Coordinates of C-alpha atoms in Angstrom, one line a residue:
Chain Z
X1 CA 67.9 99.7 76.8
X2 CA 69.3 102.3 74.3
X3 CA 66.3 104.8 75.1
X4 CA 66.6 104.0 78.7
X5 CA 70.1 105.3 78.4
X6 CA 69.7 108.5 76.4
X7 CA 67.1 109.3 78.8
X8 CA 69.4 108.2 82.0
X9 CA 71.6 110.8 80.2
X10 CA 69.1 113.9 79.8
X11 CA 68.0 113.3 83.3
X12 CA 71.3 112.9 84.7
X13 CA 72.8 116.0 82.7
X14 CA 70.0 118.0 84.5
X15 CA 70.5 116.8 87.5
X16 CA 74.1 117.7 87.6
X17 CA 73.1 121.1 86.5
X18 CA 70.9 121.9 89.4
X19 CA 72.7 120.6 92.5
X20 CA 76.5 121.2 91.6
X21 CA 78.2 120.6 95.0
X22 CA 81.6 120.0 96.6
X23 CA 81.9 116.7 98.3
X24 CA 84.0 117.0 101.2
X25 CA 84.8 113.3 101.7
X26 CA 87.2 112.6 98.5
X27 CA 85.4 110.1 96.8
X28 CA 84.2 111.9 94.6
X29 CA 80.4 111.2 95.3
X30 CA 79.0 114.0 95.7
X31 CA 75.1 112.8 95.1
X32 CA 76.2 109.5 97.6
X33 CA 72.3 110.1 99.6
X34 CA 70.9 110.1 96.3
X35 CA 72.9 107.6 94.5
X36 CA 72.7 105.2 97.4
X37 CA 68.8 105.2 97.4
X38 CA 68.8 104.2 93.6
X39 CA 71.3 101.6 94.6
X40 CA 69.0 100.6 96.9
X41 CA 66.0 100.4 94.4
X42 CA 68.7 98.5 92.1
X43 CA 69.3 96.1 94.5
X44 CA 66.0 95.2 95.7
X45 CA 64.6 94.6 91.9
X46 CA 68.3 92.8 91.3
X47 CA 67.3 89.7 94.2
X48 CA 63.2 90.2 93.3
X49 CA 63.8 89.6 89.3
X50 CA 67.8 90.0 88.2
X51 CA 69.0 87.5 89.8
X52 CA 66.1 84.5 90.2
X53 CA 65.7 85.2 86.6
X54 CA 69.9 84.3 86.3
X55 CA 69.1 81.5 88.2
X56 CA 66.7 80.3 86.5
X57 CA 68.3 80.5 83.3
X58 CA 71.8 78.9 84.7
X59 CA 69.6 76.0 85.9
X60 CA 66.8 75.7 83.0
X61 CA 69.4 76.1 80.0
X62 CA 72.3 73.8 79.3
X63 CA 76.2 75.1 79.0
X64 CA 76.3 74.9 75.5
X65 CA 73.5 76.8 74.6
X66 CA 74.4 79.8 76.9
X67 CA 78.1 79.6 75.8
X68 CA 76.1 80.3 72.3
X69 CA 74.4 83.0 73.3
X70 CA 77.0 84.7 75.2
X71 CA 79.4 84.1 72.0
X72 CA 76.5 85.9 69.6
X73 CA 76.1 88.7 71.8
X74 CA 79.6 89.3 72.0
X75 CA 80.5 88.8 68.4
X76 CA 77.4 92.1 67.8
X77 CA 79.5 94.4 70.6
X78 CA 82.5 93.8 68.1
X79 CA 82.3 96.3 65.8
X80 CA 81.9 98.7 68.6
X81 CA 85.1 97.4 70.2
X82 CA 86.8 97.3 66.9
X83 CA 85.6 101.4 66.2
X84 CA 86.7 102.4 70.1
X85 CA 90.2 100.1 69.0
X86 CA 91.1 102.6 66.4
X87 CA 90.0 106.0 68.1
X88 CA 92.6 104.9 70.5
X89 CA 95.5 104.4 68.2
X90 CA 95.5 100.6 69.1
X91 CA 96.2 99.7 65.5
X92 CA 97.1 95.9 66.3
X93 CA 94.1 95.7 68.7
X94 CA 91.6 96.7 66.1
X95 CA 93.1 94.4 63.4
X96 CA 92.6 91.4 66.1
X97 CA 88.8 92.7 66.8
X98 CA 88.9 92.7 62.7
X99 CA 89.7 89.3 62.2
X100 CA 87.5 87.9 65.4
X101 CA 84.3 90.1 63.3
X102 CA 85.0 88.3 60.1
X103 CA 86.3 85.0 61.4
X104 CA 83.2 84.2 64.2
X105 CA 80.7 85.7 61.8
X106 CA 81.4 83.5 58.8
X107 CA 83.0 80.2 60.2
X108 CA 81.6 81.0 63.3
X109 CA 78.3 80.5 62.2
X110 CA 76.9 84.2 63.2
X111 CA 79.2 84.1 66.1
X112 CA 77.6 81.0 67.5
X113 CA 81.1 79.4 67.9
X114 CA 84.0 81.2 69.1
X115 CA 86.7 80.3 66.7
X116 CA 88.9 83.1 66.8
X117 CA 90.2 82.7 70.0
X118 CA 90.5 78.7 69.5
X119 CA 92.8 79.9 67.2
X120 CA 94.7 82.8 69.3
X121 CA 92.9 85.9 68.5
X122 CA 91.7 86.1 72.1
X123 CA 88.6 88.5 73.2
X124 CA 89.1 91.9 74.5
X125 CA 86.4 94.6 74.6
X126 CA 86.5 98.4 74.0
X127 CA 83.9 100.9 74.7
X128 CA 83.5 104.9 74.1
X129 CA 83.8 105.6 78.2
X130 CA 87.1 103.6 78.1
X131 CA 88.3 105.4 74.3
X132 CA 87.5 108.6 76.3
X133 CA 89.4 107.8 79.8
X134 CA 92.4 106.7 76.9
X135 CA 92.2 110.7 76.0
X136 CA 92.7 111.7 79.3
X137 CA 89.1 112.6 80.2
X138 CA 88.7 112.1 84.0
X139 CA 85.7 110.0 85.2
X140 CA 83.4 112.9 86.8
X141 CA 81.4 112.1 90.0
X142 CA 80.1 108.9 90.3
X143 CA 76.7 108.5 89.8
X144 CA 73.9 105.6 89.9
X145 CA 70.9 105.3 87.7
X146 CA 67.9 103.4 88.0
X147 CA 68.2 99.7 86.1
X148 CA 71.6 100.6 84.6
X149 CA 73.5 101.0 87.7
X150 CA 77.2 102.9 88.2
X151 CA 77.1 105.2 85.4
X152 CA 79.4 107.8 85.7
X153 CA 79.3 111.3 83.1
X154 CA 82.0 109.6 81.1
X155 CA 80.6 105.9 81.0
X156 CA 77.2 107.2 80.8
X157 CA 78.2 109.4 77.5
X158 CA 80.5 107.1 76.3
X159 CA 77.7 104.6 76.0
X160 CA 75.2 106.6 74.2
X161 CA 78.4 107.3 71.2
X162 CA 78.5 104.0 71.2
X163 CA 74.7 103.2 70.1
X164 CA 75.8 105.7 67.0
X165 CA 79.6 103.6 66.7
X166 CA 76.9 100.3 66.4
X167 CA 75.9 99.6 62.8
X168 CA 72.8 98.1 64.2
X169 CA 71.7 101.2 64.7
X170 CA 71.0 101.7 60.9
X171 CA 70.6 98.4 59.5
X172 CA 66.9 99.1 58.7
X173 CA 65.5 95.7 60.4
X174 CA 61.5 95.5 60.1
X175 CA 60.8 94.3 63.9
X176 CA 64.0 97.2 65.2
X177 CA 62.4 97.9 68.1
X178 CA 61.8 94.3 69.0
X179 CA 65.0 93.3 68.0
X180 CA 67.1 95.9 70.2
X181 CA 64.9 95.3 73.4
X182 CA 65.2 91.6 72.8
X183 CA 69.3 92.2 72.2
X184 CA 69.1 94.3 75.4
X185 CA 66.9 91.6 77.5
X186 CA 69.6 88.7 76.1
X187 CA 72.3 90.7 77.2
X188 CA 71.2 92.1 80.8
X189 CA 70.6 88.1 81.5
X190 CA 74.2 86.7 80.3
X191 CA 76.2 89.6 82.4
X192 CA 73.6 88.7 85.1
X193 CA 74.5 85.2 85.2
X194 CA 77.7 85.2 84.4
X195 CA 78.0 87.0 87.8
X196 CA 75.7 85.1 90.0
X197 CA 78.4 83.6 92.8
X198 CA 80.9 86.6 92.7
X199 CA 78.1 89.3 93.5
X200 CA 76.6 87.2 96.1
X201 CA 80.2 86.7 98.1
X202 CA 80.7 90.6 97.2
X203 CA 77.6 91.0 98.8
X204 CA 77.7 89.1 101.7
X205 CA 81.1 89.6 102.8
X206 CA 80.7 93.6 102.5
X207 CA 80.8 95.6 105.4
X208 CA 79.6 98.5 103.0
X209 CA 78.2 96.9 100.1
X210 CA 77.5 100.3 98.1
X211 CA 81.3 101.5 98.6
X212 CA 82.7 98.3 97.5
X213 CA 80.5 98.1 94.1
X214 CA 81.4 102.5 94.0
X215 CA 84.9 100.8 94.3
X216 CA 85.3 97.7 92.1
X217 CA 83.4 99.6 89.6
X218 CA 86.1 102.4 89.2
X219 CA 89.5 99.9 89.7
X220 CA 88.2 97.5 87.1
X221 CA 86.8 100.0 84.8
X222 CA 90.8 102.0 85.4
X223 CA 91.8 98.3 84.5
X224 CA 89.6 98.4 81.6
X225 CA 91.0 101.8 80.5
X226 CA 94.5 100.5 80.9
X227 CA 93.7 97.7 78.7
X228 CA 94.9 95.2 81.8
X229 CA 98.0 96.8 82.8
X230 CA 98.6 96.9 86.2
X231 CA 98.4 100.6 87.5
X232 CA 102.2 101.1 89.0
X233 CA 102.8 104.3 89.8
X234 CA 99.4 105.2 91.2
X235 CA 98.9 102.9 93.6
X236 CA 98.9 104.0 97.6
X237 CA 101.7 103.9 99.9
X238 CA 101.5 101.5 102.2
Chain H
X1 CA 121.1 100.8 63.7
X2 CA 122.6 97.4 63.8
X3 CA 126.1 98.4 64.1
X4 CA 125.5 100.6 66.7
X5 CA 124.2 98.3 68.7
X6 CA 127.0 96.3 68.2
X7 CA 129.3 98.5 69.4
X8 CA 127.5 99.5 72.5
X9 CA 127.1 95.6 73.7
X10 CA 130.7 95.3 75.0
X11 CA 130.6 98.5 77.2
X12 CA 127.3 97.4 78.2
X13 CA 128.8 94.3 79.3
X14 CA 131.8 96.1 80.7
X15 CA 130.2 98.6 82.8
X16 CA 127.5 95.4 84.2
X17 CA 130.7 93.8 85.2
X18 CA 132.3 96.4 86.8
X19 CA 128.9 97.1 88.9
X20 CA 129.1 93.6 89.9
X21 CA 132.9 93.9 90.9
X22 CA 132.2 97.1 93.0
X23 CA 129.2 95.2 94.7
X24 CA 126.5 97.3 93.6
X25 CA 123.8 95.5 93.2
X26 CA 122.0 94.7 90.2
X27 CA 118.7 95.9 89.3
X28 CA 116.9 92.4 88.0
X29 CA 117.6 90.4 91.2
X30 CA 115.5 91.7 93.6
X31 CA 112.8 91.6 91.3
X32 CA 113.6 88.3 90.2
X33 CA 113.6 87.0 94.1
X34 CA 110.0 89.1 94.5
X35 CA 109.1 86.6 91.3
X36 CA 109.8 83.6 93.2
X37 CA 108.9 84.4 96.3
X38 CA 105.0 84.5 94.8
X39 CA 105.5 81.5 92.9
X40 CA 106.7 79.4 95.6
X41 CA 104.4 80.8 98.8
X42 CA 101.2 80.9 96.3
X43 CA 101.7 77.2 95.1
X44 CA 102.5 76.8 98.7
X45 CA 99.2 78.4 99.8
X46 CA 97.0 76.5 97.3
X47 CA 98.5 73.1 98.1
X48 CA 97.2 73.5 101.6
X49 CA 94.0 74.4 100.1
X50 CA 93.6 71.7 97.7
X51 CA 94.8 68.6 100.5
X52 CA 91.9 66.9 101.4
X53 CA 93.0 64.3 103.5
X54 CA 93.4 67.1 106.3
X55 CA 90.4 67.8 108.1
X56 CA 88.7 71.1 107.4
X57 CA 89.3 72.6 110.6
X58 CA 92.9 71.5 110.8
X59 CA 93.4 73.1 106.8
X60 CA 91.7 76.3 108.4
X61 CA 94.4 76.5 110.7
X62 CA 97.4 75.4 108.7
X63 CA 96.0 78.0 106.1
X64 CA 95.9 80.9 108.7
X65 CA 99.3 80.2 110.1
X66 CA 100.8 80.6 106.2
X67 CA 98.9 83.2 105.4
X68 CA 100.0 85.0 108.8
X69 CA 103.8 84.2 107.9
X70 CA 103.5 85.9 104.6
X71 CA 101.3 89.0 105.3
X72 CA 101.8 91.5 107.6
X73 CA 98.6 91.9 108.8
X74 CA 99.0 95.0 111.3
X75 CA 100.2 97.0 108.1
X76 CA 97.6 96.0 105.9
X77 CA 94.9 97.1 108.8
X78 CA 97.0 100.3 109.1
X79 CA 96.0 101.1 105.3
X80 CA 92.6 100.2 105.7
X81 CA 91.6 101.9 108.8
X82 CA 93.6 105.5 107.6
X83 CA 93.5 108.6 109.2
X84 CA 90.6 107.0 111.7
X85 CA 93.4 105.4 113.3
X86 CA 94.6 108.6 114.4
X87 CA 91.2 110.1 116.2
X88 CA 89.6 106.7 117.5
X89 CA 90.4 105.9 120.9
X90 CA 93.3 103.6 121.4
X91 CA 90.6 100.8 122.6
X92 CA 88.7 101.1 120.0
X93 CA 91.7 100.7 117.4
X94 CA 92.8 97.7 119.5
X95 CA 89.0 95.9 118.9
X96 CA 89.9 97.2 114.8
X97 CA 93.3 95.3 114.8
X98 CA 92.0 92.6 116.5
X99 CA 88.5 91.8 114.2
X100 CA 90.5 92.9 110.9
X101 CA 93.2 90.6 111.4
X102 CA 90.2 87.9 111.7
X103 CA 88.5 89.1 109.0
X104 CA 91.1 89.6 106.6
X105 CA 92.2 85.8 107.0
X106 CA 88.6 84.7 106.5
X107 CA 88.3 86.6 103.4
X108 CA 91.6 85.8 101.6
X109 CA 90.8 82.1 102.6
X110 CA 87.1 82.0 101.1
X111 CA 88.5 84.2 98.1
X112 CA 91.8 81.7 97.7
X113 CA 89.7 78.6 97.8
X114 CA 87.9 79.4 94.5
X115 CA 91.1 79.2 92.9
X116 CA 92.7 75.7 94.7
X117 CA 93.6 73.3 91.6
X118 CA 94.9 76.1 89.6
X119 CA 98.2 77.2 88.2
X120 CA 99.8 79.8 89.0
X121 CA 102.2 81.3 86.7
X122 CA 104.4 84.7 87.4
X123 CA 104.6 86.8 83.8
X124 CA 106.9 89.8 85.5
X125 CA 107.8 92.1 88.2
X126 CA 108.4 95.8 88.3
X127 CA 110.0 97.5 91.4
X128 CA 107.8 100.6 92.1
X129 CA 110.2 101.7 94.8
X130 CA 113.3 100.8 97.0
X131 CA 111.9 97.3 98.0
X132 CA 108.2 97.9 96.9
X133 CA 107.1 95.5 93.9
X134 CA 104.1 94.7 91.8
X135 CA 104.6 90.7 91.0
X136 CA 102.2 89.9 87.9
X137 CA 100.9 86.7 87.2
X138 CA 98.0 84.5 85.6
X139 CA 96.5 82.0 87.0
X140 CA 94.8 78.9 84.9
X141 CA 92.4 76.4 86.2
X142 CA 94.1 73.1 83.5
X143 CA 90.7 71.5 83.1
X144 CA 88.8 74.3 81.5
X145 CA 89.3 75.7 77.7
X146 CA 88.2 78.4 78.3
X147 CA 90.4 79.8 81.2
X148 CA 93.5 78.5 79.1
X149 CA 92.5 80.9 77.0
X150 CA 91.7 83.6 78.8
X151 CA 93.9 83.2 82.2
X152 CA 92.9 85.9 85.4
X153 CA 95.0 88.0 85.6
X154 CA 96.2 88.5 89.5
X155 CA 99.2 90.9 90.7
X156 CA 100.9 90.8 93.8
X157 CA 102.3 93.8 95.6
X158 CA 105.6 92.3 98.4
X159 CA 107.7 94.7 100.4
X160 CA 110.7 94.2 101.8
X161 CA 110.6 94.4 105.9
X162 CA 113.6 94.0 107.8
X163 CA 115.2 92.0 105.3
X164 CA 112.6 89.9 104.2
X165 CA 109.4 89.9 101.8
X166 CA 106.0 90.4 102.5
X167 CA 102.7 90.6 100.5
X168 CA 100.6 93.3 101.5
X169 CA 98.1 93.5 98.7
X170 CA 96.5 91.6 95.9
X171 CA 94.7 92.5 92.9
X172 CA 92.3 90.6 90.8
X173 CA 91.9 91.7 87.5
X174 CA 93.1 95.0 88.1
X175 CA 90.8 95.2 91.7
X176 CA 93.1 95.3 94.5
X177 CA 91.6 94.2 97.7
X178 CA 93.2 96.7 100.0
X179 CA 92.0 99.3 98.6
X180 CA 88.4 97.7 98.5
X181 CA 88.4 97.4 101.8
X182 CA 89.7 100.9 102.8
X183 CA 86.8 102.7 100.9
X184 CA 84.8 100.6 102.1
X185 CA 85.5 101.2 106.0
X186 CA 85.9 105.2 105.2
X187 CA 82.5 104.6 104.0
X188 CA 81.1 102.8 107.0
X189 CA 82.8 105.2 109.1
X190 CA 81.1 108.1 107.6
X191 CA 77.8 106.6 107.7
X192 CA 78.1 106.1 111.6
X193 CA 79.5 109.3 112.5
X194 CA 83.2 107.8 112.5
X195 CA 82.7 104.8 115.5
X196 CA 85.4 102.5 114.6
X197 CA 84.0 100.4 117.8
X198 CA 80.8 100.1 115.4
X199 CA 83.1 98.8 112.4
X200 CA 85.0 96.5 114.6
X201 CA 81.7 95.2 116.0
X202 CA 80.4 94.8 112.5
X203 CA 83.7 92.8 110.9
X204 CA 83.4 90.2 113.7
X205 CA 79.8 89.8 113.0
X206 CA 81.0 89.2 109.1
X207 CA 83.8 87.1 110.1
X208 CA 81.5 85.0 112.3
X209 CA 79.2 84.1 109.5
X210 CA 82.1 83.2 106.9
X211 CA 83.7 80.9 110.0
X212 CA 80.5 79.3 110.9
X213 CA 81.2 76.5 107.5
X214 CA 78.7 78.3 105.4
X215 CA 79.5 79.6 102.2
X216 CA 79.1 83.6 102.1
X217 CA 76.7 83.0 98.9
X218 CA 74.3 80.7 101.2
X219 CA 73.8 83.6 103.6
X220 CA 70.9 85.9 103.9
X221 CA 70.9 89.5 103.2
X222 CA 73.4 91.9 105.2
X223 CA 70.5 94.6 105.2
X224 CA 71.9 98.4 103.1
X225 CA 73.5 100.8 104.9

């Protein structure tokens, strides 16, 4: 997944390069032909393999187990969250993304169990893209990659800081390559799954199903940015 | 510090009471009535939901009528349409009021219905404008651990209209649905060269399939656009 996304990067950086235009419609979507054909693609392989392999993992593997999982691969995106925590100044944050590291890995069993938030450190999750929409740097026009989906400039670069923010990254593991794609393949299966029936109503009760993803992508990652807060002063007029 | 803030509570108190004397009105209370207008009309809402001894179709309808009596529906499809509403022929906006106003109910009702046998709890207001507020709650579902723990987070925006509240938008974690559904018909429009007869056409076909008892997830693909 990591070299999929440096290389999502280079090609997208040249991309951008060679067709800088002005899109006339405000949204800010300037490559919306192109990016709606790769949605397109996304979408097909999402209902052939994404989502019957979701499926079949809801319905093969009990609650438990997947809660497991899910808690694991959350507890190895910490230290990324607790990194992004600090470059924003959120001093308290990054103590709670502190404790949840220390106190899931150890009595957590390797972050099997979530006992931090049983015991009110809840989960909250930072990335690079957010850290730099927190410094004020503006989303750039939306774009959609193949496999990785909405990906704008600043999610898209944000992401590849964070492979470097991972310590993964250099813990010197003997099967790396197997272990990252495996990490990867875990991961792109729990975020699947966990959002089997709300992507299906999205999807079937979309008169435009691009725009709406193009548009619940940007409010919730703005949500994500804003750490929750609700976004007062720029909402529309009514 | 301490003693300063000492001093200033009397005048604080003073000056509150003299607004109050001279009728002016006091900044928390129209909030606070935004606050309880939610929590009252939500539970409201979800109770209708969550009665099963009425038959479906009679639910539907009781459903529709509240929602209708809380919303104004008219303003929220002025919103979504935008400045379409202003080049479409007047027929055409007509068929628009008329399917959105359909639509809109359907949607809200299969999005509400996730959430019957929750809780709904209001955690603040802020007043944006004269009479314009964002009403912030959580909502809980009791029987799972793990949305006690981590409760969604849904806002309200209400207005004041001729006196009285309305909610005109909602937000889900952060996503509010109004303006979903405006990017999404600017979208539509500018993929068929701006027929708002076309989108009208298409959000009864939607609204059709969400009425006809299925749940959206059982139903086919849409087909891209």
């Amino acid at each position: 997944m990591r070299g999929l996304r440096i290389f999502g990067a280079l090609m997208a950086g040249l991309w951008l390069a060679g067709c800088a235009t002005q899109d006339p419609s405000g949204n800010n979507d300037p490559f919306e032909n192109t990016n709606r054909a790769i949605f397109a693609f996304d979408d097909k392989l999402d209902q052939m393999f994404f989502l019957p392999g979701a499926e079949f993992y809801v319905n093969t593997v009990p609650e438990p187990v997947r809660d497991g999982v899910h808690n694991v691969l959350t507890n190895l995106d910490t230290p990324v969250t607790l990194a992004n925590d600090f470059l924003q100044g959120e001093l308290d944050r990054g103590g709670e993304s502190m404790m949840r590291l220390v106190v899931n890995t150890t009595v957590g069993v390797g972050g099997i169990i979530d006992v931090a938030t049983k015991i009110g450190i809840p989960y909250h999750e930072e990335d690079f893209g957010q850290t730099l929409g927190v410094w004020g740097v503006p989303e750039g026009p939306y774009l959609v990659l193949p496999l990785l989906g909405p990906d704008p400039p600043r999610d898209l670069g944000g992401g590849i800081v964070d492979i470097f923010l991972d310590p993964m990254t250099y813990i010197n593991l003997r099967e790396h390559t197997l272990w990252s794609a495996g990490r990867g393949f875990a991961s792109t299966l729990d975020t699947r799954a966990r959002n089997i029936d709300t992507l299906k109503e999205v999807r079937a009760t979309s008169v435009d199903y691009y725009a709406t993803i193009r548009s619940l992508y940007r409010q919730n990652r703005n949500n994500e940015i804003r750490n929750g807060k609700a976004d007062i002063e720029n909402l529309p007029n009514y | 510090m301490n003693k300063l803030r000492f001093s200033a509570l009397p005048a604080i108190a003073a000056l509150a009471g003299l607004l109050a004397l001279t009728g002016q009105p006091a900044q928390a209370q129209p909030s606070a009535q935004a606050q309880s207008y939610v929590q009252q009309n939500i539970e409201k809402g979800l109770q209708i939901l969550n009665d099963r001894s009425v038959p479906d179709a009679q639910r539907r309808q009781q459903f529709r009528n509240f929602l209708l009596s809380l919303t104004d529906i008219q303003r929220i499809a002025n919103f979504t349409l935008g400045n379409a509403r202003r080049t479409a022929a007047p027929q055409q906006v007509q068929a628009f009021d008329q399917a959105f106003k359909d639509y809109a109910i359907s949607i809200y009702e299969s999005r509400l219905s996730k959430y019957s046998g929750q809780t709904l709890k209001v955690t603040g207001a802020t007043e944006r404008a004269a009479g314009d507020y964002v009403v912030s709650t959580t909502l809980v579902d009791p029987n799972d651990a793990d949305s006690r723990r981590n409760p969604l987070q849904v806002d309200f925006r209400v207005q004041t209209e001729n006196g009285h509240f309305v909610i005109i938008d909602v937000a889900v974690a952060g996503v509010w649905l109004g303006i979903e559904e405006r990017d999404q018909f600017a979208s539509f429009l500018s993929e068929h060269n701006g027929d708002v007869g076309a989108l009208a056409r298409h959000l009864q076909g939607l609204t059709a399939d969400l009425q006809s008892g299925k749940h959206p997830s059982d139903q086919p693909d849409n087909g891209e656009h």
